[in-house]
Amino acid sequence: MSELDVLVVGGVGVDTIVRVPELPLPMRDSIMVPPIEQYLAHTGNGVALGCHHLGLRTHFADVIGEDAEGAKVLENYASVGLSFAHVTHASGTRRSVNLVDRQGNRLSLYDGRHPFEMEVDPSLYRPAIARTRHVHVSIMNWARHALADAVAAGVTTSTDLHDWDGKNDYHQDFAYGADLVFVSTSALGDRVEEVTSDILDRGRARAVIAMAGGEGSYLHLPDRPLKHVPPVPLAPEEVVDTNGAGDSYVAGFLYAHLAGRSWDEAVRAGSLAGAHAVRTAGTHTSFITAADLDMALTT
């Protein structure tokens, strides 16, 4: 029996959240904003903490810096009890500045920090691959090697392509190499069915899930038509901040999937977890619990 349920590889950083009156911003010399806040964030962090709060035995592996942001990462994970392995790099810890409007929409200015060709010793993640049921790989360039190692080890895998346009070569190892593929519809327009079909046809995916924010999500399985899944109904005032909602969706989906629930139940679990996340300000500040998610799935 595996010691871990989920290994997350790559994707922690620090978000600076600036709440703005509207997006896009008007061209002005200055705009008054509410207090600017910082949060531990980014995609791997959201998936790892989401799984951890759902009671899954979770381990996270990533590269951080010897800086204030890296210290924030270590302090936070120690406080919540998340198992974390890391190495440091002189370029520092990833960060971003996210502008969030009154409707909870966001624009992220991402500073990946690390050199594109940075090499990471596989000892950071290989021991955990041998101990886990499932590996979720963020789309850091070096993490594509972890995905290949997990596939070679016979461990199930997942990845989130975020706003892939269906064409960029960079994402293809992830799109065609993982068993579960998540993608945002933001750059796909009317090509959702085309791109999800391509992933199924050319890769090893058993399911492709396209997340569409307030419009719900789409489930595409081999030899089945693309299926739209309506969003969890929320009043406009309930949508406070969409930062991290997709990561919570992935965590909720993995929780249900690893419990042996159906594809439809897993998609609903993801939707419920994402809807929970948008109700609070900041990135990855509130995660649905297993008890609340299980109850919601039965109603």
PDB file of C-alpha atoms in Angstrom:
ATOM      1  CA  MET A   1       0.000   0.000   0.000  1.00  0.00           C
ATOM      2  CA  SER A   2       1.303   3.467  -0.916  1.00  0.00           C
ATOM      3  CA  GLU A   3       2.345   5.804   1.870  1.00  0.00           C
ATOM      4  CA  LEU A   4       1.040   8.856  -0.022  1.00  0.00           C
ATOM      5  CA  ASP A   5      -2.124   9.622  -1.948  1.00  0.00           C
ATOM      6  CA  VAL A   6      -0.852  12.594  -3.943  1.00  0.00           C
ATOM      7  CA  LEU A   7       2.559  13.973  -4.852  1.00  0.00           C
ATOM      8  CA  VAL A   8       2.479  17.509  -6.269  1.00  0.00           C
ATOM      9  CA  VAL A   9       5.558  18.579  -8.230  1.00  0.00           C
ATOM     10  CA  GLY A  10       6.303  22.271  -8.733  1.00  0.00           C
ATOM     11  CA  GLY A  11       4.385  25.505  -8.422  1.00  0.00           C
ATOM     12  CA  VAL A  12       4.648  27.509  -5.198  1.00  0.00           C
ATOM     13  CA  GLY A  13       5.106  31.261  -4.982  1.00  0.00           C
ATOM     14  CA  VAL A  14       3.821  34.416  -3.343  1.00  0.00           C
ATOM     15  CA  ASP A  15       0.945  36.531  -4.675  1.00  0.00           C
ATOM     16  CA  THR A  16       0.602  40.248  -4.076  1.00  0.00           C
ATOM     17  CA  ILE A  17      -3.111  41.019  -4.402  1.00  0.00           C
ATOM     18  CA  VAL A  18      -4.188  44.509  -5.445  1.00  0.00           C
ATOM     19  CA  ARG A  19      -7.945  45.100  -5.410  1.00  0.00           C
ATOM     20  CA  VAL A  20      -8.824  47.572  -8.167  1.00  0.00           C
ATOM     21  CA  PRO A  21     -12.061  49.359  -9.148  1.00  0.00           C
ATOM     22  CA  GLU A  22     -12.229  47.783 -12.593  1.00  0.00           C
ATOM     23  CA  LEU A  23     -10.390  45.783 -15.253  1.00  0.00           C
ATOM     24  CA  PRO A  24      -8.878  46.861 -17.535  1.00  0.00           C
ATOM     25  CA  LEU A  25      -7.508  49.775 -15.543  1.00  0.00           C
ATOM     26  CA  PRO A  26      -7.896  53.279 -16.934  1.00  0.00           C
ATOM     27  CA  MET A  27      -4.710  55.151 -17.824  1.00  0.00           C
ATOM     28  CA  ARG A  28      -4.136  57.376 -14.811  1.00  0.00           C
ATOM     29  CA  ASP A  29      -1.153  58.578 -12.821  1.00  0.00           C
ATOM     30  CA  SER A  30      -2.472  56.922  -9.649  1.00  0.00           C
ATOM     31  CA  ILE A  31      -5.480  54.956  -8.398  1.00  0.00           C
ATOM     32  CA  MET A  32      -6.471  54.600  -4.754  1.00  0.00           C
ATOM     33  CA  VAL A  33      -6.811  50.945  -3.703  1.00  0.00           C
ATOM     34  CA  PRO A  34      -7.619  49.041  -0.486  1.00  0.00           C
ATOM     35  CA  PRO A  35      -4.731  47.576   1.544  1.00  0.00           C
ATOM     36  CA  ILE A  36      -2.407  45.465  -0.596  1.00  0.00           C
ATOM     37  CA  GLU A  37      -1.987  41.932   0.763  1.00  0.00           C
ATOM     38  CA  GLN A  38       0.431  39.035   0.186  1.00  0.00           C
ATOM     39  CA  TYR A  39      -0.524  35.360   0.174  1.00  0.00           C
ATOM     40  CA  LEU A  40       1.241  32.060  -0.306  1.00  0.00           C
ATOM     41  CA  ALA A  41       0.014  30.987  -3.702  1.00  0.00           C
ATOM     42  CA  HIS A  42       0.490  29.572  -7.228  1.00  0.00           C
ATOM     43  CA  THR A  43      -0.869  26.433  -8.782  1.00  0.00           C
ATOM     44  CA  GLY A  44       1.085  23.663  -7.056  1.00  0.00           C
ATOM     45  CA  ASN A  45       0.519  25.295  -3.687  1.00  0.00           C
ATOM     46  CA  GLY A  46      -3.231  25.404  -4.290  1.00  0.00           C
ATOM     47  CA  VAL A  47      -3.476  21.786  -5.374  1.00  0.00           C
ATOM     48  CA  ALA A  48      -1.222  20.542  -2.566  1.00  0.00           C
ATOM     49  CA  LEU A  49      -2.996  22.491   0.182  1.00  0.00           C
ATOM     50  CA  GLY A  50      -6.399  21.648  -1.282  1.00  0.00           C
ATOM     51  CA  CYS A  51      -5.609  17.924  -1.212  1.00  0.00           C
ATOM     52  CA  HIS A  52      -4.072  18.231   2.252  1.00  0.00           C
ATOM     53  CA  HIS A  53      -7.174  19.950   3.672  1.00  0.00           C
ATOM     54  CA  LEU A  54      -9.331  17.214   2.118  1.00  0.00           C
ATOM     55  CA  GLY A  55      -7.440  14.646   4.181  1.00  0.00           C
ATOM     56  CA  LEU A  56      -5.376  13.150   1.357  1.00  0.00           C
ATOM     57  CA  ARG A  57      -1.854  12.122   2.316  1.00  0.00           C
ATOM     58  CA  THR A  58      -0.058  14.793   0.344  1.00  0.00           C
ATOM     59  CA  HIS A  59       3.593  15.570  -0.355  1.00  0.00           C
ATOM     60  CA  PHE A  60       4.850  18.613  -2.255  1.00  0.00           C
ATOM     61  CA  ALA A  61       8.237  19.054  -3.972  1.00  0.00           C
ATOM     62  CA  ASP A  62       9.503  22.301  -5.469  1.00  0.00           C
ATOM     63  CA  VAL A  63      12.274  24.858  -5.904  1.00  0.00           C
ATOM     64  CA  ILE A  64      12.252  28.045  -3.807  1.00  0.00           C
ATOM     65  CA  GLY A  65      14.713  30.817  -2.992  1.00  0.00           C
ATOM     66  CA  GLU A  66      16.659  31.718   0.110  1.00  0.00           C
ATOM     67  CA  ASP A  67      14.601  34.880   0.485  1.00  0.00           C
ATOM     68  CA  ALA A  68      11.702  36.262   2.481  1.00  0.00           C
ATOM     69  CA  GLU A  69       9.213  34.585   0.152  1.00  0.00           C
ATOM     70  CA  GLY A  70      10.933  31.215   0.561  1.00  0.00           C
ATOM     71  CA  ALA A  71      10.856  31.621   4.339  1.00  0.00           C
ATOM     72  CA  LYS A  72       7.122  32.330   4.078  1.00  0.00           C
ATOM     73  CA  VAL A  73       6.666  29.055   2.190  1.00  0.00           C
ATOM     74  CA  LEU A  74       8.515  27.010   4.810  1.00  0.00           C
ATOM     75  CA  GLU A  75       6.764  28.710   7.730  1.00  0.00           C
ATOM     76  CA  ASN A  76       3.325  28.169   6.254  1.00  0.00           C
ATOM     77  CA  TYR A  77       3.813  24.501   5.435  1.00  0.00           C
ATOM     78  CA  ALA A  78       5.239  23.803   8.870  1.00  0.00           C
ATOM     79  CA  SER A  79       2.223  25.479  10.474  1.00  0.00           C
ATOM     80  CA  VAL A  80      -0.348  23.405   8.544  1.00  0.00           C
ATOM     81  CA  GLY A  81       1.637  20.169   8.558  1.00  0.00           C
ATOM     82  CA  LEU A  82       2.092  19.791   4.802  1.00  0.00           C
ATOM     83  CA  SER A  83       4.983  17.505   3.878  1.00  0.00           C
ATOM     84  CA  PHE A  84       7.365  19.532   1.697  1.00  0.00           C
ATOM     85  CA  ALA A  85      10.706  18.757   0.041  1.00  0.00           C
ATOM     86  CA  HIS A  86      12.630  21.572  -1.591  1.00  0.00           C
ATOM     87  CA  VAL A  87      15.873  22.775  -3.052  1.00  0.00           C
ATOM     88  CA  THR A  88      16.877  26.419  -3.380  1.00  0.00           C
ATOM     89  CA  HIS A  89      17.979  28.449  -6.364  1.00  0.00           C
ATOM     90  CA  ALA A  90      19.727  31.820  -6.438  1.00  0.00           C
ATOM     91  CA  SER A  91      17.013  33.337  -8.651  1.00  0.00           C
ATOM     92  CA  GLY A  92      14.599  33.273  -5.723  1.00  0.00           C
ATOM     93  CA  THR A  93      11.009  32.266  -5.075  1.00  0.00           C
ATOM     94  CA  ARG A  94       8.341  32.753  -7.747  1.00  0.00           C
ATOM     95  CA  ARG A  95       5.914  35.617  -7.266  1.00  0.00           C
ATOM     96  CA  SER A  96       3.131  37.484  -9.000  1.00  0.00           C
ATOM     97  CA  VAL A  97       1.060  40.636  -8.718  1.00  0.00           C
ATOM     98  CA  ASN A  98      -2.645  39.948  -9.217  1.00  0.00           C
ATOM     99  CA  LEU A  99      -5.154  42.703  -9.928  1.00  0.00           C
ATOM    100  CA  VAL A 100      -8.671  41.792  -8.741  1.00  0.00           C
ATOM    101  CA  ASP A 101     -11.772  43.824  -9.631  1.00  0.00           C
ATOM    102  CA  ARG A 102     -15.045  44.217  -7.730  1.00  0.00           C
ATOM    103  CA  GLN A 103     -16.570  41.180  -9.483  1.00  0.00           C
ATOM    104  CA  GLY A 104     -13.689  38.941  -8.398  1.00  0.00           C
ATOM    105  CA  ASN A 105     -12.088  38.791 -11.855  1.00  0.00           C
ATOM    106  CA  ARG A 106      -8.320  38.873 -11.927  1.00  0.00           C
ATOM    107  CA  LEU A 107      -5.311  39.743 -14.059  1.00  0.00           C
ATOM    108  CA  SER A 108      -2.094  38.014 -12.989  1.00  0.00           C
ATOM    109  CA  LEU A 109       1.366  39.468 -13.653  1.00  0.00           C
ATOM    110  CA  TYR A 110       3.543  36.386 -13.204  1.00  0.00           C
ATOM    111  CA  ASP A 111       7.255  36.441 -12.334  1.00  0.00           C
ATOM    112  CA  GLY A 112       8.490  32.862 -12.709  1.00  0.00           C
ATOM    113  CA  ARG A 113      12.018  33.844 -11.579  1.00  0.00           C
ATOM    114  CA  HIS A 114      13.771  30.590 -12.373  1.00  0.00           C
ATOM    115  CA  PRO A 115      15.848  30.232 -15.554  1.00  0.00           C
ATOM    116  CA  PHE A 116      14.000  28.338 -18.264  1.00  0.00           C
ATOM    117  CA  GLU A 117      16.743  25.728 -18.605  1.00  0.00           C
ATOM    118  CA  MET A 118      17.201  25.254 -14.854  1.00  0.00           C
ATOM    119  CA  GLU A 119      17.988  21.619 -14.024  1.00  0.00           C
ATOM    120  CA  VAL A 120      16.648  20.002 -10.871  1.00  0.00           C
ATOM    121  CA  ASP A 121      18.151  16.880  -9.333  1.00  0.00           C
ATOM    122  CA  PRO A 122      15.523  14.117  -9.689  1.00  0.00           C
ATOM    123  CA  SER A 123      16.225  13.076  -6.097  1.00  0.00           C
ATOM    124  CA  LEU A 124      13.864  15.917  -5.176  1.00  0.00           C
ATOM    125  CA  TYR A 125      10.841  13.947  -6.382  1.00  0.00           C
ATOM    126  CA  ARG A 126      11.793  10.387  -7.392  1.00  0.00           C
ATOM    127  CA  PRO A 127      11.684   8.868  -3.874  1.00  0.00           C
ATOM    128  CA  ALA A 128       8.155  10.207  -3.406  1.00  0.00           C
ATOM    129  CA  ILE A 129       7.018   8.869  -6.802  1.00  0.00           C
ATOM    130  CA  ALA A 130       7.820   5.391  -5.517  1.00  0.00           C
ATOM    131  CA  ARG A 131       5.607   6.000  -2.442  1.00  0.00           C
ATOM    132  CA  THR A 132       2.492   7.620  -3.913  1.00  0.00           C
ATOM    133  CA  ARG A 133      -0.745   6.656  -5.640  1.00  0.00           C
ATOM    134  CA  HIS A 134      -0.896   9.704  -7.886  1.00  0.00           C
ATOM    135  CA  VAL A 135       1.410  12.476  -9.171  1.00  0.00           C
ATOM    136  CA  HIS A 136       0.161  15.937 -10.128  1.00  0.00           C
ATOM    137  CA  VAL A 137       2.722  17.893 -12.144  1.00  0.00           C
ATOM    138  CA  SER A 138       2.699  21.675 -12.562  1.00  0.00           C
ATOM    139  CA  ILE A 139       3.950  23.008 -15.880  1.00  0.00           C
ATOM    140  CA  MET A 140       7.396  24.141 -14.753  1.00  0.00           C
ATOM    141  CA  ASN A 141       9.879  23.267 -17.510  1.00  0.00           C
ATOM    142  CA  TRP A 142      11.945  20.983 -15.256  1.00  0.00           C
ATOM    143  CA  ALA A 143       8.815  19.202 -13.975  1.00  0.00           C
ATOM    144  CA  ARG A 144       8.199  17.520 -17.349  1.00  0.00           C
ATOM    145  CA  HIS A 145      10.941  15.074 -16.323  1.00  0.00           C
ATOM    146  CA  ALA A 146       9.004  14.221 -13.149  1.00  0.00           C
ATOM    147  CA  LEU A 147       5.949  13.487 -15.281  1.00  0.00           C
ATOM    148  CA  ALA A 148       7.964  11.117 -17.464  1.00  0.00           C
ATOM    149  CA  ASP A 149       9.383   9.394 -14.364  1.00  0.00           C
ATOM    150  CA  ALA A 150       5.906   8.939 -12.885  1.00  0.00           C
ATOM    151  CA  VAL A 151       4.584   7.438 -16.115  1.00  0.00           C
ATOM    152  CA  ALA A 152       7.579   5.094 -16.286  1.00  0.00           C
ATOM    153  CA  ALA A 153       6.882   4.036 -12.686  1.00  0.00           C
ATOM    154  CA  GLY A 154       3.280   3.158 -13.533  1.00  0.00           C
ATOM    155  CA  VAL A 155       1.802   5.843 -11.275  1.00  0.00           C
ATOM    156  CA  THR A 156      -1.304   7.726 -12.417  1.00  0.00           C
ATOM    157  CA  THR A 157      -0.713  11.375 -13.284  1.00  0.00           C
ATOM    158  CA  SER A 158      -2.434  14.700 -13.824  1.00  0.00           C
ATOM    159  CA  THR A 159      -1.500  18.200 -14.937  1.00  0.00           C
ATOM    160  CA  ASP A 160      -3.114  21.613 -15.382  1.00  0.00           C
ATOM    161  CA  LEU A 161      -2.299  23.365 -18.667  1.00  0.00           C
ATOM    162  CA  HIS A 162      -3.951  26.619 -17.512  1.00  0.00           C
ATOM    163  CA  ASP A 163      -4.533  29.009 -20.438  1.00  0.00           C
ATOM    164  CA  TRP A 164      -2.970  26.818 -23.145  1.00  0.00           C
ATOM    165  CA  ASP A 165      -4.077  27.806 -26.621  1.00  0.00           C
ATOM    166  CA  GLY A 166      -3.902  24.234 -27.907  1.00  0.00           C
ATOM    167  CA  LYS A 167      -0.877  25.053 -30.062  1.00  0.00           C
ATOM    168  CA  ASN A 168       2.092  26.161 -27.954  1.00  0.00           C
ATOM    169  CA  ASP A 169       4.756  23.436 -28.166  1.00  0.00           C
ATOM    170  CA  TYR A 170       5.868  24.054 -24.571  1.00  0.00           C
ATOM    171  CA  HIS A 171       2.730  22.428 -23.131  1.00  0.00           C
ATOM    172  CA  GLN A 172       2.651  19.359 -25.331  1.00  0.00           C
ATOM    173  CA  ASP A 173       4.695  17.017 -23.109  1.00  0.00           C
ATOM    174  CA  PHE A 174       2.223  17.733 -20.328  1.00  0.00           C
ATOM    175  CA  ALA A 175      -0.908  17.665 -22.511  1.00  0.00           C
ATOM    176  CA  TYR A 176      -0.074  14.348 -24.132  1.00  0.00           C
ATOM    177  CA  GLY A 177       1.772  12.747 -21.230  1.00  0.00           C
ATOM    178  CA  ALA A 178      -0.689  12.874 -18.306  1.00  0.00           C
ATOM    179  CA  ASP A 179      -3.632  10.595 -17.492  1.00  0.00           C
ATOM    180  CA  LEU A 180      -5.872  13.464 -16.351  1.00  0.00           C
ATOM    181  CA  VAL A 181      -5.528  16.791 -18.114  1.00  0.00           C
ATOM    182  CA  PHE A 182      -7.040  20.039 -16.849  1.00  0.00           C
ATOM    183  CA  VAL A 183      -7.125  23.150 -19.020  1.00  0.00           C
ATOM    184  CA  SER A 184      -8.752  26.567 -18.880  1.00  0.00           C
ATOM    185  CA  THR A 185     -11.132  27.604 -21.640  1.00  0.00           C
ATOM    186  CA  SER A 186      -9.856  31.206 -21.482  1.00  0.00           C
ATOM    187  CA  ALA A 187      -7.613  30.924 -24.564  1.00  0.00           C
ATOM    188  CA  LEU A 188      -9.661  28.321 -26.433  1.00  0.00           C
ATOM    189  CA  GLY A 189     -12.730  30.296 -27.461  1.00  0.00           C
ATOM    190  CA  ASP A 190     -14.958  28.030 -29.547  1.00  0.00           C
ATOM    191  CA  ARG A 191     -12.188  25.411 -29.846  1.00  0.00           C
ATOM    192  CA  VAL A 192     -12.858  23.587 -26.560  1.00  0.00           C
ATOM    193  CA  GLU A 193     -14.074  20.408 -28.245  1.00  0.00           C
ATOM    194  CA  GLU A 194     -11.305  20.531 -30.859  1.00  0.00           C
ATOM    195  CA  VAL A 195      -8.487  20.907 -28.324  1.00  0.00           C
ATOM    196  CA  THR A 196      -9.814  18.415 -25.782  1.00  0.00           C
ATOM    197  CA  SER A 197     -10.334  15.891 -28.589  1.00  0.00           C
ATOM    198  CA  ASP A 198      -6.764  16.451 -29.750  1.00  0.00           C
ATOM    199  CA  ILE A 199      -5.457  15.745 -26.238  1.00  0.00           C
ATOM    200  CA  LEU A 200      -7.448  12.507 -26.097  1.00  0.00           C
ATOM    201  CA  ASP A 201      -6.425  11.424 -29.593  1.00  0.00           C
ATOM    202  CA  ARG A 202      -2.712  12.191 -29.373  1.00  0.00           C
ATOM    203  CA  GLY A 203      -1.995  11.533 -25.710  1.00  0.00           C
ATOM    204  CA  ARG A 204      -2.625   9.061 -22.936  1.00  0.00           C
ATOM    205  CA  ALA A 205      -5.381  11.016 -21.172  1.00  0.00           C
ATOM    206  CA  ARG A 206      -8.306   9.088 -19.727  1.00  0.00           C
ATOM    207  CA  ALA A 207     -10.197  12.339 -19.198  1.00  0.00           C
ATOM    208  CA  VAL A 208      -9.807  15.990 -20.143  1.00  0.00           C
ATOM    209  CA  ILE A 209     -11.474  18.645 -18.012  1.00  0.00           C
ATOM    210  CA  ALA A 210     -11.835  22.183 -19.353  1.00  0.00           C
ATOM    211  CA  MET A 211     -12.558  24.727 -16.630  1.00  0.00           C
ATOM    212  CA  ALA A 212     -14.653  27.733 -17.651  1.00  0.00           C
ATOM    213  CA  GLY A 213     -14.981  29.708 -14.412  1.00  0.00           C
ATOM    214  CA  GLY A 214     -18.471  31.097 -13.911  1.00  0.00           C
ATOM    215  CA  GLU A 215     -19.701  29.173 -16.952  1.00  0.00           C
ATOM    216  CA  GLY A 216     -18.935  25.810 -15.347  1.00  0.00           C
ATOM    217  CA  SER A 217     -16.666  23.208 -16.895  1.00  0.00           C
ATOM    218  CA  TYR A 218     -16.498  20.545 -19.589  1.00  0.00           C
ATOM    219  CA  LEU A 219     -15.749  16.845 -19.300  1.00  0.00           C
ATOM    220  CA  HIS A 220     -14.401  14.990 -22.314  1.00  0.00           C
ATOM    221  CA  LEU A 221     -13.883  11.227 -22.172  1.00  0.00           C
ATOM    222  CA  PRO A 222     -12.596   8.937 -24.953  1.00  0.00           C
ATOM    223  CA  ASP A 223     -15.297   7.943 -27.434  1.00  0.00           C
ATOM    224  CA  ARG A 224     -17.857  10.212 -25.777  1.00  0.00           C
ATOM    225  CA  PRO A 225     -19.061  13.693 -26.743  1.00  0.00           C
ATOM    226  CA  LEU A 226     -17.893  16.763 -24.883  1.00  0.00           C
ATOM    227  CA  LYS A 227     -20.169  17.299 -21.880  1.00  0.00           C
ATOM    228  CA  HIS A 228     -20.904  20.672 -20.333  1.00  0.00           C
ATOM    229  CA  VAL A 229     -21.229  20.712 -16.537  1.00  0.00           C
ATOM    230  CA  PRO A 230     -23.116  23.756 -15.152  1.00  0.00           C
ATOM    231  CA  PRO A 231     -21.419  25.811 -12.433  1.00  0.00           C
ATOM    232  CA  VAL A 232     -22.417  25.716  -8.798  1.00  0.00           C
ATOM    233  CA  PRO A 233     -25.029  28.519  -8.513  1.00  0.00           C
ATOM    234  CA  LEU A 234     -23.616  31.537  -6.699  1.00  0.00           C
ATOM    235  CA  ALA A 235     -25.105  34.975  -6.163  1.00  0.00           C
ATOM    236  CA  PRO A 236     -22.897  37.767  -7.584  1.00  0.00           C
ATOM    237  CA  GLU A 237     -22.044  39.013  -4.108  1.00  0.00           C
ATOM    238  CA  GLU A 238     -20.708  35.563  -3.171  1.00  0.00           C
ATOM    239  CA  VAL A 239     -17.949  35.757  -5.780  1.00  0.00           C
ATOM    240  CA  VAL A 240     -15.261  37.650  -3.888  1.00  0.00           C
ATOM    241  CA  ASP A 241     -12.022  36.536  -5.551  1.00  0.00           C
ATOM    242  CA  THR A 242     -11.368  33.974  -8.296  1.00  0.00           C
ATOM    243  CA  ASN A 243      -7.654  33.602  -7.487  1.00  0.00           C
ATOM    244  CA  GLY A 244      -6.905  29.909  -6.943  1.00  0.00           C
ATOM    245  CA  ALA A 245     -10.370  28.609  -7.812  1.00  0.00           C
ATOM    246  CA  GLY A 246      -9.023  26.345 -10.553  1.00  0.00           C
ATOM    247  CA  ASP A 247      -6.475  24.803  -8.209  1.00  0.00           C
ATOM    248  CA  SER A 248      -9.201  24.043  -5.681  1.00  0.00           C
ATOM    249  CA  TYR A 249     -11.238  22.502  -8.505  1.00  0.00           C
ATOM    250  CA  VAL A 250      -8.332  20.167  -9.330  1.00  0.00           C
ATOM    251  CA  ALA A 251      -7.944  19.169  -5.674  1.00  0.00           C
ATOM    252  CA  GLY A 252     -11.658  18.428  -5.314  1.00  0.00           C
ATOM    253  CA  PHE A 253     -11.666  16.402  -8.520  1.00  0.00           C
ATOM    254  CA  LEU A 254      -8.636  14.352  -7.407  1.00  0.00           C
ATOM    255  CA  TYR A 255     -10.227  13.721  -4.007  1.00  0.00           C
ATOM    256  CA  ALA A 256     -13.343  12.215  -5.589  1.00  0.00           C
ATOM    257  CA  HIS A 257     -11.449  10.387  -8.337  1.00  0.00           C
ATOM    258  CA  LEU A 258      -9.004   8.740  -5.943  1.00  0.00           C
ATOM    259  CA  ALA A 259     -11.960   7.673  -3.790  1.00  0.00           C
ATOM    260  CA  GLY A 260     -13.304   5.727  -6.774  1.00  0.00           C
ATOM    261  CA  ARG A 261     -16.231   8.020  -7.555  1.00  0.00           C
ATOM    262  CA  SER A 262     -17.551   8.374 -11.114  1.00  0.00           C
ATOM    263  CA  TRP A 263     -16.271  10.952 -13.586  1.00  0.00           C
ATOM    264  CA  ASP A 264     -19.466  12.965 -13.164  1.00  0.00           C
ATOM    265  CA  GLU A 265     -19.092  12.962  -9.382  1.00  0.00           C
ATOM    266  CA  ALA A 266     -15.445  13.993  -9.677  1.00  0.00           C
ATOM    267  CA  VAL A 267     -16.364  16.948 -11.886  1.00  0.00           C
ATOM    268  CA  ARG A 268     -19.069  17.972  -9.436  1.00  0.00           C
ATOM    269  CA  ALA A 269     -16.599  17.689  -6.559  1.00  0.00           C
ATOM    270  CA  GLY A 270     -14.220  19.958  -8.444  1.00  0.00           C
ATOM    271  CA  SER A 271     -16.989  22.477  -9.075  1.00  0.00           C
ATOM    272  CA  LEU A 272     -17.977  22.506  -5.415  1.00  0.00           C
ATOM    273  CA  ALA A 273     -14.388  22.962  -4.255  1.00  0.00           C
ATOM    274  CA  GLY A 274     -13.842  25.795  -6.740  1.00  0.00           C
ATOM    275  CA  ALA A 275     -17.080  27.505  -5.697  1.00  0.00           C
ATOM    276  CA  HIS A 276     -15.960  27.323  -2.076  1.00  0.00           C
ATOM    277  CA  ALA A 277     -12.662  29.032  -2.944  1.00  0.00           C
ATOM    278  CA  VAL A 278     -14.166  32.085  -4.681  1.00  0.00           C
ATOM    279  CA  ARG A 279     -16.146  33.056  -1.610  1.00  0.00           C
ATOM    280  CA  THR A 280     -13.067  34.387   0.241  1.00  0.00           C
ATOM    281  CA  ALA A 281     -10.561  37.123  -0.592  1.00  0.00           C
ATOM    282  CA  GLY A 282      -6.970  36.298  -1.450  1.00  0.00           C
ATOM    283  CA  THR A 283      -5.279  33.288  -2.991  1.00  0.00           C
ATOM    284  CA  HIS A 284      -5.668  29.871  -1.346  1.00  0.00           C
ATOM    285  CA  THR A 285      -7.058  31.273   1.891  1.00  0.00           C
ATOM    286  CA  SER A 286      -9.946  28.814   2.313  1.00  0.00           C
ATOM    287  CA  PHE A 287     -10.303  25.165   1.287  1.00  0.00           C
ATOM    288  CA  ILE A 288     -13.343  22.933   1.433  1.00  0.00           C
ATOM    289  CA  THR A 289     -13.126  20.047   3.911  1.00  0.00           C
ATOM    290  CA  ALA A 290     -13.818  16.403   3.151  1.00  0.00           C
ATOM    291  CA  ALA A 291     -16.882  16.440   5.433  1.00  0.00           C
ATOM    292  CA  ASP A 292     -18.392  19.459   3.662  1.00  0.00           C
ATOM    293  CA  LEU A 293     -17.572  18.124   0.206  1.00  0.00           C
ATOM    294  CA  ASP A 294     -18.972  14.668   0.928  1.00  0.00           C
ATOM    295  CA  MET A 295     -22.152  16.210   2.300  1.00  0.00           C
ATOM    296  CA  ALA A 296     -22.537  18.460  -0.747  1.00  0.00           C
ATOM    297  CA  LEU A 297     -22.044  15.511  -3.093  1.00  0.00           C
ATOM    298  CA  THR A 298     -24.930  13.644  -1.486  1.00  0.00           C
ATOM    299  CA  THR A 299     -27.432  16.527  -1.793  1.00  0.00           C
TER     300      THR A 299
END
